[in-house]
Short mmCIF file of C-alpha atoms and ligand atoms in Angstrom, two decimals:
data_model
loop_
_atom_site.label_atom_id
_atom_site.label_comp_id
_atom_site.label_asym_id
_atom_site.label_seq_id
_atom_site.Cartn_x
_atom_site.Cartn_y
_atom_site.Cartn_z
CA MET A 1 -0.13 0.04 0.04
CA SER A 2 1.37 3.78 -0.88
CA LEU A 3 1.45 6.52 1.24
CA LEU A 4 -1.73 8.10 -0.73
CA ASP A 5 -3.95 4.93 -0.35
CA LEU A 6 -4.25 5.75 3.36
CA TYR A 7 -6.04 9.00 2.50
CA VAL A 8 -8.69 7.31 0.36
CA GLU A 9 -10.74 6.89 3.38
CA HIS A 10 -10.56 10.54 4.15
CA CYS A 11 -10.78 12.19 0.90
CA GLY A 12 -12.06 9.43 -1.41
CA ALA A 13 -10.40 7.33 -4.26
CA GLU A 14 -11.46 10.16 -6.93
CA GLU A 15 -9.16 12.61 -5.14
CA VAL A 16 -6.29 10.43 -4.90
CA LYS A 17 -6.63 9.45 -8.39
CA LEU A 18 -6.72 13.07 -9.48
CA LEU A 19 -3.70 13.95 -7.31
CA ARG A 20 -1.67 10.80 -9.11
CA GLN A 21 -2.91 12.27 -12.53
CA MET A 22 -1.60 15.64 -11.64
CA GLY A 23 1.46 14.36 -10.03
CA GLU A 24 2.53 12.43 -13.48
CA MET A 25 2.50 15.50 -15.44
CA LEU A 26 4.96 17.01 -12.67
CA GLU A 27 7.14 13.84 -12.41
CA GLY A 28 10.92 14.34 -11.83
CA LEU A 29 10.71 18.13 -11.49
CA ARG A 30 12.72 19.52 -8.55
CA LEU A 31 10.76 21.65 -5.92
CA VAL A 32 12.64 23.23 -3.08
CA HIS A 33 10.66 24.64 0.05
CA VAL A 34 12.55 27.30 2.00
CA ASN A 35 11.35 28.41 5.59
CA SER A 36 13.17 29.49 8.99
CA THR A 37 12.47 26.61 11.29
CA ARG A 38 12.26 22.75 10.97
CA ARG A 39 10.32 22.87 14.34
CA GLY A 40 7.25 24.55 15.89
CA GLY A 41 4.45 26.40 14.09
CA GLY A 42 2.19 25.66 11.40
CA VAL A 43 4.86 26.33 8.52
CA ALA A 44 7.17 23.40 9.69
CA GLU A 45 3.70 21.31 10.63
CA ILE A 46 2.50 21.71 7.21
CA LEU A 47 5.90 21.07 5.59
CA GLU A 48 6.86 17.82 7.31
CA ARG A 49 3.72 16.12 6.12
CA LEU A 50 3.72 17.76 2.22
CA VAL A 51 7.26 17.17 1.38
CA PRO A 52 6.61 13.20 1.31
CA LEU A 53 3.46 13.40 -0.34
CA GLN A 54 4.97 15.27 -3.16
CA ARG A 55 7.59 13.02 -3.10
CA GLU A 56 5.12 10.02 -3.33
CA LEU A 57 3.96 11.74 -6.56
CA GLY A 58 7.21 11.48 -7.91
CA ILE A 59 8.10 15.17 -7.65
CA ASP A 60 11.82 15.52 -6.44
CA SER A 61 10.75 17.78 -3.47
CA SER A 62 13.05 18.82 -0.72
CA TRP A 63 12.89 21.29 2.12
CA GLU A 64 15.79 23.85 3.08
CA VAL A 65 15.68 25.86 6.08
CA ILE A 66 17.70 28.98 6.64
CA GLU A 67 19.96 29.43 9.24
CA GLY A 68 20.29 32.63 11.29
CA ASP A 69 21.86 34.34 14.59
CA PRO A 70 19.53 36.02 17.14
CA ASP A 71 19.79 39.61 15.56
CA PHE A 72 18.18 38.10 12.59
CA PHE A 73 15.53 36.33 14.07
CA GLU A 74 14.87 39.49 15.99
CA VAL A 75 14.16 41.41 12.91
CA THR A 76 12.15 38.54 11.30
CA LYS A 77 9.83 38.48 14.22
CA ALA A 78 9.65 42.50 14.12
CA PHE A 79 8.67 41.70 10.17
CA HIS A 80 6.12 39.12 11.46
CA ASN A 81 4.37 41.75 14.32
CA ALA A 82 4.38 44.50 11.55
CA LEU A 83 2.82 42.83 8.93
CA GLN A 84 0.11 41.53 11.43
CA GLY A 85 -0.61 45.25 12.28
CA ARG A 86 1.25 45.63 15.40
CA ARG A 87 3.48 49.23 15.58
CA GLN A 88 7.13 48.14 15.23
CA HIS A 89 10.37 49.74 15.08
CA VAL A 90 12.52 48.42 12.36
CA SER A 91 15.87 50.20 12.10
CA ASP A 92 18.55 50.30 9.61
CA SER A 93 20.65 47.93 11.57
CA MET A 94 18.07 45.49 11.71
CA ILE A 95 17.38 45.42 7.79
CA ALA A 96 20.88 45.18 7.70
CA ALA A 97 20.87 42.23 9.73
CA TYR A 98 18.34 40.45 7.98
CA GLU A 99 20.07 41.05 4.57
CA ALA A 100 23.18 39.83 5.93
CA ALA A 101 21.72 36.63 7.12
CA ASN A 102 19.75 36.27 3.64
CA LEU A 103 23.20 36.70 1.93
CA ARG A 104 24.78 34.21 3.95
CA ASN A 105 22.46 31.37 3.36
CA TRP A 106 22.10 32.49 -0.51
CA THR A 107 25.92 31.43 -0.78
CA ALA A 108 25.11 28.12 0.91
CA MET A 109 21.63 27.22 -1.24
CA ARG A 110 22.32 29.32 -4.31
CA ASP A 111 23.12 26.35 -6.59
CA LYS A 112 20.22 24.27 -5.34
CA LEU A 113 17.38 27.00 -5.39
CA GLU A 114 18.84 28.53 -9.04
CA ASP A 115 18.86 24.42 -10.50
CA ALA A 116 15.17 24.13 -9.11
CA ASP A 117 12.24 23.74 -11.21
CA PHE A 118 9.86 25.20 -8.36
CA VAL A 119 11.25 27.23 -5.42
CA PHE A 120 8.39 28.12 -2.69
CA ILE A 121 9.87 30.63 -0.14
CA HIS A 122 7.74 30.78 3.10
CA ASP A 123 7.03 33.82 4.81
CA PRO A 124 9.43 37.03 5.24
CA GLN A 125 12.43 35.12 6.67
CA PRO A 126 13.84 34.15 3.37
CA ALA A 127 12.06 36.47 1.07
CA MET A 128 15.21 38.15 -0.01
CA MET A 129 16.42 35.43 -1.75
CA ALA A 130 13.93 36.39 -4.57
CA SER A 131 16.12 39.00 -5.17
CA LEU A 132 19.29 37.73 -4.75
CA SER A 133 18.51 34.88 -7.32
CA THR A 134 19.73 36.33 -11.08
CA ALA A 135 20.10 32.85 -13.15
CA ARG A 136 17.24 30.85 -11.94
CA ARG A 137 16.03 28.05 -14.00
CA GLY A 138 12.39 27.67 -12.28
CA LYS A 139 9.45 29.55 -10.99
CA TRP A 140 9.53 31.06 -7.69
CA ILE A 141 6.38 31.34 -5.39
CA TRP A 142 6.18 33.47 -2.13
CA ARG A 143 4.13 31.70 0.40
CA CYS A 144 2.81 34.18 3.13
CA HIS A 145 1.22 32.61 6.06
CA ILE A 146 0.74 35.37 7.70
CA ASP A 147 -2.39 37.73 8.35
CA ALA A 148 -1.16 40.63 5.90
CA SER A 149 -4.60 42.43 5.81
CA ASN A 150 -3.28 45.58 8.09
CA PRO A 151 0.67 45.77 7.50
CA ASP A 152 2.63 48.27 8.73
CA ARG A 153 3.15 50.08 5.12
CA LYS A 154 7.11 50.79 5.60
CA VAL A 155 8.03 47.14 6.47
CA TRP A 156 5.19 45.73 3.33
CA ARG A 157 6.78 47.88 1.12
CA TYR A 158 10.40 46.67 2.15
CA LEU A 159 9.36 43.44 1.66
CA ALA A 160 7.08 43.88 -1.39
CA GLY A 161 10.60 44.75 -2.86
CA HIS A 162 11.98 41.10 -2.75
CA VAL A 163 8.64 39.32 -3.25
CA ASN A 164 8.19 40.99 -6.87
CA HIS A 165 11.09 39.24 -7.74
CA CYS A 166 8.92 36.13 -7.43
CA ASP A 167 6.77 34.55 -10.17
CA ALA A 168 3.69 34.34 -7.76
CA ALA A 169 2.38 34.77 -4.20
CA ILE A 170 0.36 32.67 -2.12
CA PHE A 171 -2.05 34.04 0.61
CA SER A 172 -4.36 31.93 2.73
CA LEU A 173 -7.46 34.36 2.61
CA PRO A 174 -8.39 37.13 -0.07
CA ASP A 175 -8.21 39.54 2.81
CA PHE A 176 -4.68 39.42 3.28
CA ALA A 177 -3.97 39.72 -0.41
CA GLN A 178 -1.50 43.16 -0.49
CA PRO A 179 -0.60 44.86 -3.71
CA LEU A 180 2.12 43.19 -5.49
CA ASP A 181 3.41 43.34 -9.23
CA ILE A 182 2.85 39.26 -9.72
CA PRO A 183 -0.21 37.21 -9.90
CA GLU A 184 -1.43 36.42 -6.51
CA PHE A 185 -3.46 32.99 -5.62
CA ILE A 186 -5.24 32.15 -2.47
CA ILE A 187 -4.57 28.84 -0.70
CA PRO A 188 -5.77 27.98 2.81
CA PRO A 189 -3.34 25.81 4.95
CA ALA A 190 -4.34 22.28 5.69
CA ILE A 191 -3.89 19.66 8.36
CA ASP A 192 -2.94 15.68 8.05
CA PRO A 193 -5.72 13.25 9.17
CA ILE A 194 -3.14 10.53 9.34
CA SER A 195 -0.46 12.32 10.97
CA PRO A 196 0.53 11.49 14.69
CA LYS A 197 -1.32 14.69 15.71
CA ASN A 198 -4.72 13.83 14.27
CA GLN A 199 -4.87 10.24 13.52
CA TYR A 200 -7.35 8.59 15.70
CA ILE A 201 -6.52 7.17 19.14
CA SER A 202 -8.75 5.60 21.64
CA PRO A 203 -10.12 7.29 24.76
CA GLU A 204 -8.14 4.98 26.79
CA GLU A 205 -5.16 5.97 25.19
CA CYS A 206 -5.63 9.59 25.76
CA GLU A 207 -6.37 8.95 29.51
CA ARG A 208 -2.98 7.19 29.76
CA VAL A 209 -1.31 9.83 27.93
CA LEU A 210 -2.71 12.56 29.62
CA GLU A 211 -2.00 10.95 33.03
CA SER A 212 1.72 10.80 32.26
CA LEU A 213 1.13 14.59 31.88
CA GLY A 214 -0.39 15.04 35.26
CA ILE A 215 -3.83 15.48 34.23
CA ASP A 216 -6.58 13.42 35.28
CA LEU A 217 -9.76 13.39 33.33
CA LYS A 218 -12.06 12.91 35.81
CA ASP A 219 -11.38 15.52 38.33
CA PRO A 220 -12.32 18.08 37.50
CA SER A 221 -14.48 16.84 34.72
CA HIS A 222 -14.73 19.76 32.45
CA LEU A 223 -11.14 20.29 30.12
CA VAL A 224 -10.63 23.25 28.19
CA VAL A 225 -7.49 23.49 25.81
CA GLN A 226 -5.67 26.12 23.78
CA VAL A 227 -2.70 24.30 22.02
CA SER A 228 -0.51 27.40 20.95
CA ARG A 229 3.18 28.71 20.65
CA PHE A 230 3.78 31.28 23.47
CA ASP A 231 2.55 34.50 21.53
CA ARG A 232 0.78 37.60 22.43
CA PHE A 233 -1.33 37.17 19.15
CA LYS A 234 -2.68 33.86 20.67
CA ASP A 235 -3.97 35.64 23.65
CA PRO A 236 -3.13 33.03 26.54
CA LEU A 237 -3.63 35.83 28.94
CA GLY A 238 -7.47 36.44 27.61
CA VAL A 239 -8.03 32.49 27.63
CA ILE A 240 -7.13 32.26 31.32
CA ARG A 241 -9.51 35.42 31.99
CA ALA A 242 -12.32 33.98 30.03
CA CYS A 243 -12.07 30.46 31.93
CA GLU A 244 -11.72 32.34 35.04
CA LEU A 245 -14.97 34.15 34.58
CA ALA A 246 -16.49 30.83 33.66
CA LEU A 247 -15.30 29.01 36.57
CA ARG A 248 -17.45 30.66 38.72
CA ARG A 249 -20.53 30.09 36.92
CA VAL A 250 -19.86 26.39 36.08
CA GLY A 251 -18.05 25.07 39.40
CA ASP A 252 -15.25 23.28 38.07
CA LEU A 253 -13.32 23.37 34.78
CA ARG A 254 -9.27 23.02 34.23
CA LEU A 255 -7.66 24.84 31.61
CA VAL A 256 -4.67 23.67 30.00
CA LEU A 257 -2.31 25.95 28.02
CA ALA A 258 -0.21 23.74 25.92
CA GLY A 259 2.43 25.07 23.84
CA GLY A 260 6.08 25.31 22.98
CA GLY A 261 8.63 27.48 21.10
CA ALA A 262 9.68 27.75 17.66
CA ASP A 263 13.36 28.09 16.71
CA ASP A 264 12.65 31.04 14.73
CA ASP A 265 10.54 32.91 17.67
CA PRO A 266 12.69 34.87 19.97
CA GLU A 267 9.89 36.16 22.04
CA GLY A 268 8.09 32.78 23.31
CA ALA A 269 10.09 32.79 26.49
CA ALA A 270 9.03 36.19 27.53
CA VAL A 271 5.45 35.39 26.68
CA LEU A 272 5.59 31.95 28.64
CA GLU A 273 6.95 33.97 31.68
CA GLU A 274 3.99 36.28 31.77
CA VAL A 275 1.65 33.36 31.16
CA ASN A 276 3.41 31.26 34.38
CA ARG A 277 3.13 34.61 36.49
CA CYS A 278 -0.39 35.03 35.79
CA ALA A 279 -1.38 31.21 36.20
CA GLU A 280 0.66 30.89 39.54
CA ARG A 281 -2.48 32.03 41.39
CA LEU A 282 -4.86 30.20 39.44
CA PRO A 283 -4.86 26.56 40.55
CA PHE A 284 -7.00 25.57 37.83
CA VAL A 285 -4.68 26.65 34.97
CA LYS A 286 -1.99 24.21 33.55
CA VAL A 287 0.89 25.38 31.65
CA LEU A 288 2.33 22.58 29.45
CA LEU A 289 5.33 23.24 28.13
CA LEU A 290 5.79 20.70 25.25
CA PRO A 291 8.76 19.58 23.11
CA PRO A 292 8.02 20.00 19.79
CA ASP A 293 7.38 16.18 18.92
CA ALA A 294 5.01 16.11 21.54
CA HIS A 295 2.20 15.41 19.13
CA MET A 296 0.59 12.34 20.95
CA ALA A 297 0.01 14.68 23.98
CA ILE A 298 -1.35 17.60 21.80
CA ASN A 299 -3.74 14.92 19.83
CA SER A 300 -4.90 13.55 23.48
CA LEU A 301 -5.54 16.89 24.84
CA GLN A 302 -7.38 17.91 21.64
CA ARG A 303 -9.72 14.85 21.72
CA SER A 304 -10.11 14.95 25.58
CA ALA A 305 -10.98 18.42 25.81
CA GLN A 306 -14.76 19.26 25.84
CA VAL A 307 -14.04 22.61 23.98
CA VAL A 308 -10.80 23.90 22.53
CA PHE A 309 -10.01 27.70 22.50
CA GLN A 310 -7.91 29.93 19.99
CA LYS A 311 -8.55 32.96 21.10
CA SER A 312 -6.29 34.79 18.66
CA THR A 313 -6.27 38.52 17.93
CA LYS A 314 -4.55 37.97 14.60
CA GLU A 315 -4.37 34.51 13.11
CA GLY A 316 -2.82 33.81 9.53
CA PHE A 317 -4.96 30.34 9.73
CA GLY A 318 -4.58 28.63 12.69
CA LEU A 319 -3.87 24.84 12.33
CA THR A 320 -4.87 24.15 15.61
CA VAL A 321 -8.31 25.14 14.82
CA SER A 322 -8.87 22.49 12.46
CA GLU A 323 -6.98 20.03 14.26
CA ALA A 324 -9.78 20.27 17.14
CA LEU A 325 -12.58 20.46 14.65
CA TRP A 326 -11.28 17.35 12.85
CA LYS A 327 -11.52 15.69 16.62
CA GLY A 328 -15.14 16.74 16.61
CA LYS A 329 -14.68 19.38 19.30
CA PRO A 330 -16.47 23.00 19.23
CA VAL A 331 -13.87 25.71 18.89
CA ILE A 332 -14.02 29.36 20.67
CA GLY A 333 -12.08 31.55 18.30
CA GLY A 334 -11.05 34.76 17.96
CA ASP A 335 -12.70 36.76 15.44
CA THR A 336 -9.93 37.19 13.11
CA GLY A 337 -7.82 35.88 9.88
CA GLY A 338 -8.28 32.43 9.30
CA ILE A 339 -10.35 31.69 12.24
CA ARG A 340 -12.96 32.85 10.48
CA LEU A 341 -12.74 30.32 7.84
CA GLN A 342 -12.85 27.21 10.10
CA VAL A 343 -15.02 28.89 12.96
CA LEU A 344 -18.36 29.25 12.02
CA ASN A 345 -20.64 31.09 14.17
CA GLN A 346 -23.10 28.96 16.00
CA ILE A 347 -22.01 25.88 13.50
CA THR A 348 -18.97 24.53 14.34
CA GLY A 349 -18.10 26.91 17.23
CA TYR A 350 -18.40 30.61 18.32
CA ARG A 351 -16.14 33.54 17.15
CA VAL A 352 -15.41 36.13 20.02
CA GLN A 353 -13.67 39.11 20.29
CA THR A 354 -13.46 39.53 24.43
CA PRO A 355 -12.50 37.42 27.15
CA GLU A 356 -16.07 37.97 28.40
CA GLY A 357 -17.74 36.95 25.42
CA ALA A 358 -15.91 34.07 25.24
CA SER A 359 -16.64 33.22 28.68
CA LEU A 360 -20.18 33.26 28.06
CA ARG A 361 -19.62 30.88 25.02
CA LEU A 362 -17.89 28.69 27.09
CA VAL A 363 -20.50 28.56 30.19
CA GLU A 364 -22.90 27.86 27.20
CA LEU A 365 -21.00 24.98 25.64
CA LEU A 366 -20.03 23.19 29.05
CA ASN A 367 -23.86 23.15 30.02
CA ASN A 368 -24.87 21.90 27.09
CA PRO A 369 -23.31 18.48 25.69
CA ARG A 370 -25.64 18.18 22.82
CA GLU A 371 -24.62 21.72 21.21
CA ARG A 372 -21.10 20.42 21.40
CA GLU A 373 -21.74 17.20 19.60
CA ARG A 374 -23.65 18.82 16.85
CA MET A 375 -21.04 21.70 16.76
CA GLY A 376 -18.28 18.71 16.84
CA ARG A 377 -20.35 17.00 13.64
CA ALA A 378 -20.37 20.08 11.78
CA GLY A 379 -16.64 21.02 12.34
CA ARG A 380 -15.41 17.47 11.65
CA GLU A 381 -17.22 17.79 8.07
CA LEU A 382 -16.03 21.16 7.23
CA VAL A 383 -12.42 20.16 7.76
CA LYS A 384 -13.20 16.89 5.71
CA GLU A 385 -14.26 19.19 2.98
CA HIS A 386 -11.96 22.15 2.88
CA PHE A 387 -9.21 21.75 5.01
CA LEU A 388 -7.65 18.24 4.44
CA ILE A 389 -3.72 18.21 3.21
CA THR A 390 -5.02 16.31 0.18
CA ARG A 391 -6.84 19.52 -1.07
CA LEU A 392 -3.57 21.79 -0.21
CA LEU A 393 -1.54 19.29 -2.28
CA ARG A 394 -4.01 19.40 -5.26
CA ASN A 395 -4.24 23.33 -5.13
CA HIS A 396 -0.13 23.25 -5.22
CA LEU A 397 0.12 20.89 -8.24
CA SER A 398 -2.50 22.90 -9.80
CA LEU A 399 -0.34 26.22 -9.25
CA MET A 400 2.57 24.33 -10.47
CA LEU A 401 1.22 23.03 -13.70
CA ALA A 402 -0.40 26.63 -14.27
CA LEU A 403 2.98 28.15 -13.45
CA GLN A 404 4.99 26.02 -15.86
CA ALA A 405 2.59 26.20 -18.70
N1 UDP B 501 2.05 23.00 18.08
C1 UDP B 501 2.81 21.72 18.34
N2 UDP B 501 3.27 22.03 19.65
C2 UDP B 501 3.10 23.09 20.54
C3 UDP B 501 2.40 24.45 19.86
C4 UDP B 501 1.70 23.88 18.46
O1 UDP B 501 3.30 20.86 17.97
O2 UDP B 501 3.57 23.51 21.69
C5 UDP B 501 1.46 22.70 16.82
C6 UDP B 501 0.24 22.92 16.60
O3 UDP B 501 -0.76 21.73 16.80
C7 UDP B 501 -0.52 23.34 15.07
C8 UDP B 501 1.07 24.18 14.85
O4 UDP B 501 2.15 23.84 15.74
O5 UDP B 501 -0.12 22.31 14.36
C9 UDP B 501 0.83 25.33 15.13
O6 UDP B 501 0.05 26.14 13.56
P1 UDP B 501 -0.91 27.23 13.72
O7 UDP B 501 -1.38 27.57 12.55
O8 UDP B 501 -1.87 27.06 14.78
O9 UDP B 501 -0.22 28.74 14.15
P2 UDP B 501 1.41 29.34 14.34
O10 UDP B 501 2.46 28.45 15.14
O11 UDP B 501 1.89 28.85 12.95
O12 UDP B 501 1.09 30.57 14.31
#
């Protein structure tokens, strides 16, 4: 049995057949993905699953990670924050650090990238490579995973100067598309239904995994979870506040905030400290710092929760939302970016603006198991229809075929 056959039960035999047919037209071509971390965050999560599928189709797909010093990741985090609309000072020396790191990485990767048939540059970190390339064979695509709907204009203009050297750009939502000289496409991200993070595991197995993390599912009986990097845009303090308010009404609940760092996110430690400080005085909150490969722990948490939060104030997509919906859980999500595609109000969960609003929705859901079940079923259907990796793979194949023509 081939890897793709394992997806038939989730997306159907026709879809797998179509993927194979499209793959045949791209067989043997060299595709290189470039991003800035192999572990942590949604981009790494997707590439880890997408590259083997592309290879399974006969495409010579590989994944390169650029290296940088702390100065570089300070700048790229500032770019990230600025693209997501936060006021951010970017000085000339920060730009110089960004450009120096890109130049260094370019020297190491140049031959491979110039020789590839397709290069996917993910997010701003390696974007400058597009303007460094002068003798490329293939088509270059900039893949923006960020909510760029309201970017800092100065930072956007700077990055666009590099991105315009690509042949196309992909955004996750039409709302994020920005003025560029190159064709733009919309492709939302997706989750892998057969990955260790999303595959079925039994309630007994979940209980065993959670027990090993010090979580007893029977006491208290309500489990509420948010899985996220420790990032202010994910609003972990808002989730704590929402649960603190809800606890007064429902009597008992446990909130688990599970997260880890990403190699390219230098702010994680400071945010984790803020969260720990806040959680210290609240015994119902458990902060779990997980290693990047804790897929079974995350799977078990999402599967065992009654309600899953993703209360972001900005969110490119939020794979964690589809991960929870796929496991039949209603999601209370921030009313922003990619969460709007996945949390359909009153259908797959509730979109909220404030911790107070979130707490009201949480109480409602905790008191109403039938609603939770109804939303959970709708959520799984939504993900099956729109947010599985087979659809993402198909979109990528279509784009490559179109650019090649
Ligand atoms: N994730 C993880 N461990 C953590 C925190 C997050 O494996 O400690 C995973 C999470 O399950 C999801 C991805 O990292 O698959 C995060 O992607 P998302 O799009 O939700 O957010 P991003 O981190 O890219 O902003």
